[in-house]
PDB file of C-alpha atoms in Angstrom:
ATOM      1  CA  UNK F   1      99.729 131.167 154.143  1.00 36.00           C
ATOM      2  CA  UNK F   2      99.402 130.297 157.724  1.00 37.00           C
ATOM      3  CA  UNK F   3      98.773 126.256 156.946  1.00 34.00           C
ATOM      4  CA  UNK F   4     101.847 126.544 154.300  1.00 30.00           C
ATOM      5  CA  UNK F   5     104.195 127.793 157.597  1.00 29.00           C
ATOM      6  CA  UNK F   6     102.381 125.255 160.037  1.00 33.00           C
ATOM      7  CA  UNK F   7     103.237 122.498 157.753  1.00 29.00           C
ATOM      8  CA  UNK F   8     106.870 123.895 157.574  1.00 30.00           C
ATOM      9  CA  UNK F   9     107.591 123.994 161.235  1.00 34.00           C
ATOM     10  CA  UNK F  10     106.529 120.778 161.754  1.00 31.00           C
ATOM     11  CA  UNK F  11     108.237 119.658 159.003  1.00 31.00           C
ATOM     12  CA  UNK F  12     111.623 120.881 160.246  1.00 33.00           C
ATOM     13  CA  UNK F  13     110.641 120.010 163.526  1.00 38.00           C
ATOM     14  CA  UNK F  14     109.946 116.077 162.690  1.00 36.00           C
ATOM     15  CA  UNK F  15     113.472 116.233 160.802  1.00 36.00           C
ATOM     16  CA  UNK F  16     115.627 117.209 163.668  1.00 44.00           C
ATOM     17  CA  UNK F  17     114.514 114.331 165.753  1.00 48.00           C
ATOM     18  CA  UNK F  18     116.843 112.050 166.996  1.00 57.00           C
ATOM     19  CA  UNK F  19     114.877 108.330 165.770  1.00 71.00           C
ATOM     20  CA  UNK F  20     114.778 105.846 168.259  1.00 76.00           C
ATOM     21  CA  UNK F  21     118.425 103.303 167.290  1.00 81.00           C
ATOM     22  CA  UNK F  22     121.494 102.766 167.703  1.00 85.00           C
ATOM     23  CA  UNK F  23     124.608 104.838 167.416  1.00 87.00           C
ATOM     24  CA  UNK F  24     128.367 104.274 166.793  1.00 84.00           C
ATOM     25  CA  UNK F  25     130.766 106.771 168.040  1.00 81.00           C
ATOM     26  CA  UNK F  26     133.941 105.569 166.436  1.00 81.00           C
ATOM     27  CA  UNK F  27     136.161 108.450 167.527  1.00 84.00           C
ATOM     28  CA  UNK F  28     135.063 108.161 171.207  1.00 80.00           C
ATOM     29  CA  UNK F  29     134.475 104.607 171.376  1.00 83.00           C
ATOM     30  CA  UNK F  30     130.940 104.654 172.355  1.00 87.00           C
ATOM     31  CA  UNK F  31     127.441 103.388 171.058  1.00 91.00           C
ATOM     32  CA  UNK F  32     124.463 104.687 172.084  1.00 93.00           C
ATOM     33  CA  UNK F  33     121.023 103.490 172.127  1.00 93.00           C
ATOM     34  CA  UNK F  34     118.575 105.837 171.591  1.00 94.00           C
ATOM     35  CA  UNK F  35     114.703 104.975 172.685  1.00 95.00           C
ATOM     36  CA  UNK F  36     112.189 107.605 170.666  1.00 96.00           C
ATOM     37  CA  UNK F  37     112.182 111.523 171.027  1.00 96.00           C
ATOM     38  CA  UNK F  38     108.430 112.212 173.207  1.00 96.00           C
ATOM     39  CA  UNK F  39     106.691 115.153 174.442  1.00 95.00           C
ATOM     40  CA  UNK F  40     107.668 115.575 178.263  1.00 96.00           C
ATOM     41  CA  UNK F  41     105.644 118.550 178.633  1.00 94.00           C
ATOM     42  CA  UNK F  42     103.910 120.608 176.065  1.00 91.00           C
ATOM     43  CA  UNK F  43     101.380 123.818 177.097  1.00 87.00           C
ATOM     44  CA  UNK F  44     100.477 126.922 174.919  1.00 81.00           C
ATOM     45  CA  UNK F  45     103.967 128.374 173.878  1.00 84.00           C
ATOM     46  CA  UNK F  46     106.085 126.049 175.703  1.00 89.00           C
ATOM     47  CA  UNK F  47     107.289 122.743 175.170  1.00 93.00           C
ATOM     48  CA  UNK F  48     109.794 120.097 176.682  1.00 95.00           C
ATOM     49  CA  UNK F  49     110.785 117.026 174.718  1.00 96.00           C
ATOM     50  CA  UNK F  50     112.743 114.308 176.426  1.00 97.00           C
ATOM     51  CA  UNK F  51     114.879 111.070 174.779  1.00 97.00           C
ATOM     52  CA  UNK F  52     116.125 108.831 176.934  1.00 98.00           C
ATOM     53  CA  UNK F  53     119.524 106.492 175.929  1.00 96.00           C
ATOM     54  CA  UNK F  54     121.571 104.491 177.252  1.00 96.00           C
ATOM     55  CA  UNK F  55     125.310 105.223 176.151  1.00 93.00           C
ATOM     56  CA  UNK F  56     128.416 102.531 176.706  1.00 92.00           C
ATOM     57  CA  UNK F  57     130.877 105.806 177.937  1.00 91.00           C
ATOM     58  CA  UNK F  58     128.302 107.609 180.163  1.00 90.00           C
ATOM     59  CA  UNK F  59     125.494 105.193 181.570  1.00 94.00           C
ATOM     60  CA  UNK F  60     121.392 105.759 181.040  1.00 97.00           C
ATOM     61  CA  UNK F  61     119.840 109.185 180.912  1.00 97.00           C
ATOM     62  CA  UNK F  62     117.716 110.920 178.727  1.00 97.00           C
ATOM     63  CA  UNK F  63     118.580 114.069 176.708  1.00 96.00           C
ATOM     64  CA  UNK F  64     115.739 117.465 177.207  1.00 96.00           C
ATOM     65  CA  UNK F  65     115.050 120.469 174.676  1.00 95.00           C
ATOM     66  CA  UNK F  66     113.236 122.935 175.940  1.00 94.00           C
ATOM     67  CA  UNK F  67     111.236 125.726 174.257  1.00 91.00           C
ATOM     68  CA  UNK F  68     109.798 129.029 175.591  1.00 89.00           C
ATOM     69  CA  UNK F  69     109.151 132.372 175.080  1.00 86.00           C
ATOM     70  CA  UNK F  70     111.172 133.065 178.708  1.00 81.00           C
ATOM     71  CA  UNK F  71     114.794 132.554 179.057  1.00 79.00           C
ATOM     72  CA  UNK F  72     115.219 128.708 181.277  1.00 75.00           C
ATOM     73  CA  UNK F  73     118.039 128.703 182.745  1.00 87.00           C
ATOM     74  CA  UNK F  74     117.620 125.502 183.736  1.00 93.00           C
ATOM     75  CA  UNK F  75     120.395 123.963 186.113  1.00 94.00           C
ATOM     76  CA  UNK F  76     119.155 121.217 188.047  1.00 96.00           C
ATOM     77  CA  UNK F  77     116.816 118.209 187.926  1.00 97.00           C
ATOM     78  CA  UNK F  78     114.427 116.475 190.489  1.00 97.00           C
ATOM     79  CA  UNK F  79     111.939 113.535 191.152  1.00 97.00           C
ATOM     80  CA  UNK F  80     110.424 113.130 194.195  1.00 96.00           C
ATOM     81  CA  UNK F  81     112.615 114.441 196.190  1.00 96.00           C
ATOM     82  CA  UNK F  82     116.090 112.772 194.511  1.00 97.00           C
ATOM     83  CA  UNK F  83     118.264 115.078 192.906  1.00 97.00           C
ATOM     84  CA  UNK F  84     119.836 113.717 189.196  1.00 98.00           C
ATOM     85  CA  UNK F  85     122.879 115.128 188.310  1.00 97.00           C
ATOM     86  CA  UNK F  86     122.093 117.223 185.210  1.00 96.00           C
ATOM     87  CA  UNK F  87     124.358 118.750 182.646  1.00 95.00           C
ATOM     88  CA  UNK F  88     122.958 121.862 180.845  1.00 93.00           C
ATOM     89  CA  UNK F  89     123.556 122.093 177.161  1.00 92.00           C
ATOM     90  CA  UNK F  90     123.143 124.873 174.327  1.00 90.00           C
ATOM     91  CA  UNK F  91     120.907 127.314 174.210  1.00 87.00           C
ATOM     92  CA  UNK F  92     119.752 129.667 171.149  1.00 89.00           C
ATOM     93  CA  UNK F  93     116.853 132.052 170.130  1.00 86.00           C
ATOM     94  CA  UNK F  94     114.439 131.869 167.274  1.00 84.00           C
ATOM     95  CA  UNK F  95     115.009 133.895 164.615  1.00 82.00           C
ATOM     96  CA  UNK F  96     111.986 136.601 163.994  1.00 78.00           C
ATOM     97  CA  UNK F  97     111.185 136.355 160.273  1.00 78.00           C
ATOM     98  CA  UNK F  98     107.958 137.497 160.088  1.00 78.00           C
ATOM     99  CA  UNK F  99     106.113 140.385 162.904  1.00 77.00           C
ATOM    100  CA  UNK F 100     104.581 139.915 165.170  1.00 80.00           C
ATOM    101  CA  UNK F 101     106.831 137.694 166.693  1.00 78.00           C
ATOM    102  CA  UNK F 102     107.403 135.873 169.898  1.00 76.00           C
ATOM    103  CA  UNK F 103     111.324 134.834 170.109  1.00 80.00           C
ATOM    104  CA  UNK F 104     111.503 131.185 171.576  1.00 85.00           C
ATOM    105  CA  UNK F 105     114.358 130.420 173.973  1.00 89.00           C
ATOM    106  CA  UNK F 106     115.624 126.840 173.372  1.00 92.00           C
ATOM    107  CA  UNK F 107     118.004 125.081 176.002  1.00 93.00           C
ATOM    108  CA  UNK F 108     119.235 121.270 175.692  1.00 95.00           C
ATOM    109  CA  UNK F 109     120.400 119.562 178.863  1.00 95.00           C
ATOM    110  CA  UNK F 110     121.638 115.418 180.075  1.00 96.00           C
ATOM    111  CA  UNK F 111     119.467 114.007 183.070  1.00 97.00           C
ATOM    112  CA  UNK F 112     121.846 110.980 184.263  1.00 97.00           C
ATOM    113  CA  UNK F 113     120.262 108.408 185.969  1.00 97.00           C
ATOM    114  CA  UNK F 114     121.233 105.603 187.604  1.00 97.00           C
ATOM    115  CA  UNK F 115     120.169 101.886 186.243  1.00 96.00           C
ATOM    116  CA  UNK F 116     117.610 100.860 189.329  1.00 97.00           C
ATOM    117  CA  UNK F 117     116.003 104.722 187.989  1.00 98.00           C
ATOM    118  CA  UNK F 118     115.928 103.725 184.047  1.00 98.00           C
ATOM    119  CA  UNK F 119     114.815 100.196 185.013  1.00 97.00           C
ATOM    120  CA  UNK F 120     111.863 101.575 187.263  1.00 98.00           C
ATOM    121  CA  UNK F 121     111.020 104.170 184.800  1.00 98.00           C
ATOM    122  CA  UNK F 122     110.653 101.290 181.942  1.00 97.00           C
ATOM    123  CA  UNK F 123     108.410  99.909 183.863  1.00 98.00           C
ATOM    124  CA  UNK F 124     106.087 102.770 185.216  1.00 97.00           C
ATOM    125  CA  UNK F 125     107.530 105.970 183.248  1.00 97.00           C
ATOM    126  CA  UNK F 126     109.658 108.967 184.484  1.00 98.00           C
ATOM    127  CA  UNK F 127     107.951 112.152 186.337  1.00 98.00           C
ATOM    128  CA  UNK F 128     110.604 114.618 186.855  1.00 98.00           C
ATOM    129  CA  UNK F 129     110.786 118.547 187.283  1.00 97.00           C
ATOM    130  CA  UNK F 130     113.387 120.487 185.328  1.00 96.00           C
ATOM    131  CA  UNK F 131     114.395 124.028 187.883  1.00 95.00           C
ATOM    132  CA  UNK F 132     115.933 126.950 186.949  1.00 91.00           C
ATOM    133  CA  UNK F 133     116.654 130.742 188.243  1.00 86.00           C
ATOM    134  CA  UNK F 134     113.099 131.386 187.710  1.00 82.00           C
ATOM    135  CA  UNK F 135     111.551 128.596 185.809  1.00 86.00           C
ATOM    136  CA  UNK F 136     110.376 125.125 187.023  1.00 91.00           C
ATOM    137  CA  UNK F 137     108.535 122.815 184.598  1.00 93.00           C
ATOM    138  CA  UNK F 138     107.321 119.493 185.269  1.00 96.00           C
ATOM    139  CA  UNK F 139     107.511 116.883 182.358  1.00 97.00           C
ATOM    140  CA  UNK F 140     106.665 112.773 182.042  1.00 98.00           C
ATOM    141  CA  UNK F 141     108.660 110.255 180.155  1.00 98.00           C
ATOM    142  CA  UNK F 142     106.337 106.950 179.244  1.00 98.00           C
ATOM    143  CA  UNK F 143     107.912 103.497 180.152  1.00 97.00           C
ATOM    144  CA  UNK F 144     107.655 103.035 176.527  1.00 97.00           C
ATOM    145  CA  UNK F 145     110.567 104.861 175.588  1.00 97.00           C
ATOM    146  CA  UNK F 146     112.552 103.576 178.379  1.00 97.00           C
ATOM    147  CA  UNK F 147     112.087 100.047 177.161  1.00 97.00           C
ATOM    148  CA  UNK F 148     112.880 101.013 173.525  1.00 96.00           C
ATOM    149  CA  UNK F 149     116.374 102.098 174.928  1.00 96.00           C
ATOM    150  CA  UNK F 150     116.936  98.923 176.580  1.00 96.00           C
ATOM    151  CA  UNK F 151     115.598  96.609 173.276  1.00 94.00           C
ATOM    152  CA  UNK F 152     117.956  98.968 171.089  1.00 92.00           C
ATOM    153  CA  UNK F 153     121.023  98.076 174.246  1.00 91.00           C
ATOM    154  CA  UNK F 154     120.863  93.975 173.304  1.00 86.00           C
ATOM    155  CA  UNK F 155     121.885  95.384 169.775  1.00 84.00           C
ATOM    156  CA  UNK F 156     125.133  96.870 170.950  1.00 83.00           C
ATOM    157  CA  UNK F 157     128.097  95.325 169.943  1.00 75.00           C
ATOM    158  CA  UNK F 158     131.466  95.316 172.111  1.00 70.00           C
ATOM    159  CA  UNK F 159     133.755  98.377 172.129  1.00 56.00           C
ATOM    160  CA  UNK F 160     137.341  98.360 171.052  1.00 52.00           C
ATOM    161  CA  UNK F 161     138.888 100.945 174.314  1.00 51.00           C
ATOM    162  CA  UNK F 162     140.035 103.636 172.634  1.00 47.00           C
ATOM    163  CA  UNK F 163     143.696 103.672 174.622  1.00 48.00           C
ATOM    164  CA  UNK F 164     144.011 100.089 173.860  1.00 47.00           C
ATOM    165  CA  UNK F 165     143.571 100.667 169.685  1.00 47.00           C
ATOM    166  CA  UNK F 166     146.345 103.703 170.171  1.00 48.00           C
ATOM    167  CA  UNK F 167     148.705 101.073 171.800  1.00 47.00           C
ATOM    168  CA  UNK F 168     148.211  98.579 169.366  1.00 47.00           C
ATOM    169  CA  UNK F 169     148.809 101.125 166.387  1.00 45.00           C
ATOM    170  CA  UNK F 170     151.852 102.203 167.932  1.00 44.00           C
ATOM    171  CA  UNK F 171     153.143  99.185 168.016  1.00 50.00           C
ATOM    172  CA  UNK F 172     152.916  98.811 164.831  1.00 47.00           C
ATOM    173  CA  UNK F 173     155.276 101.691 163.702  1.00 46.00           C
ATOM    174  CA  UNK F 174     158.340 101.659 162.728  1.00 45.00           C
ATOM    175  CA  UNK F 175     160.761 102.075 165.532  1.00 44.00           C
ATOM    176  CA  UNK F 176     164.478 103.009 164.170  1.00 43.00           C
ATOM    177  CA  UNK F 177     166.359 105.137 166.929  1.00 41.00           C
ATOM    178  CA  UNK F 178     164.876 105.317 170.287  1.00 41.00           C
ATOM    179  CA  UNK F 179     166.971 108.165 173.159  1.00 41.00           C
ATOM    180  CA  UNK F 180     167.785 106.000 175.852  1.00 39.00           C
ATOM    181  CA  UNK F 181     167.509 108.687 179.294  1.00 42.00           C
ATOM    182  CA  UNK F 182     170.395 106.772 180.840  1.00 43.00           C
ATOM    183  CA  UNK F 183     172.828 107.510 178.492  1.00 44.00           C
ATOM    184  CA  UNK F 184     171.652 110.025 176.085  1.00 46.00           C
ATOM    185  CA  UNK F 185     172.547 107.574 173.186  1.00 48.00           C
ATOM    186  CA  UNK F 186     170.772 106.642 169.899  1.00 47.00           C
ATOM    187  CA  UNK F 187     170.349 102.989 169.661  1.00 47.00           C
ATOM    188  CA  UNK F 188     168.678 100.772 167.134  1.00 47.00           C
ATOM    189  CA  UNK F 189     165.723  98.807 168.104  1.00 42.00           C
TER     190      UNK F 189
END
């Protein structure tokens, strides 16, 4: 029984990986290029996994999901002594299904980074500690991923601006009475 649930959480837990690629945000305009989901941190009942990505709206960064028994919290984001700008995400609980049961507490956040940072970390990897109200954990990115993110970047292709498509398609409609504001007249274009 216990091998049949081990094989299910890591079953479900390999599926909701984000694989290292590419993208295409058509709504937003964006592509993203995704280097591969890796273990940042990972001791006893806690865990942080980190994927960085380089996106054509936002910049580079790398996306966190932490797991733990204790609530995070987690609101800001440090290496050696420079503060990144993070953005916290969701969080959610674990579902108890069977007892005993530990609840995990999950939070997602965005580490932004600057290029000379993602460049630097592709070559030597990414230490960085994750703080919260009462939580600090301590995770490491390899270069590896970094570099995946910037192999999977030469595959982006250009983006349309969004504002500029909207422009173009209104042009394109028919345009039978337009209110002049001077006069407060119907006229026909």
């Amino acid at each position: 029984m216990k091998r049949v649930l081990i094989l299910a959480m890591v079953a479900v837990g390999v599926g909701a990986c984000q694989s290292a690629g590419v993208v295409k945000d058509v709504h937003m305009g964006a592509q993203i290029a995704y280097g591969p989901e890796v273990f940042a941190s990972y001791t006893g009942f806690e865990s942080l996994k980190a994927q960085p990505f380089y996106s054509t709206k936002s910049g580079y960064g790398f996306t966190t999901l932490r797991a733990s028994p204790f609530k995070s919290a987690i609101s800001e984001a440090w290496s050696y002594g420079k503060q990144y700008e993070y953005t916290k995400g969701a969080t959610a609980k674990s579902m108890c299904l069977i007892q005993p049961c530990m609840r995990a507490s999950y939070q997602s956040g965005i580490v932004a980074m600057e290029e000379a940072d993602f460049l630097n970390a592709a070559k030597a990897g990414f230490e960085f500690e994750l703080v919260g109200n009462s939580t600090k954990v301590v995770g490491k990115v390899p270069a590896a991923a970094f570099q995946k993110v910037l192999e999977q970047k030469s595959r982006l292709g250009p983006v349309a601006p969004v504002a500029a498509s909207a422009a173009a398609a209104m042009e394109k409609l028919p345009q039978t009475a337009v209110k002049t504001e001077e006069t407060g007249t119907d006229e026909d274009s």
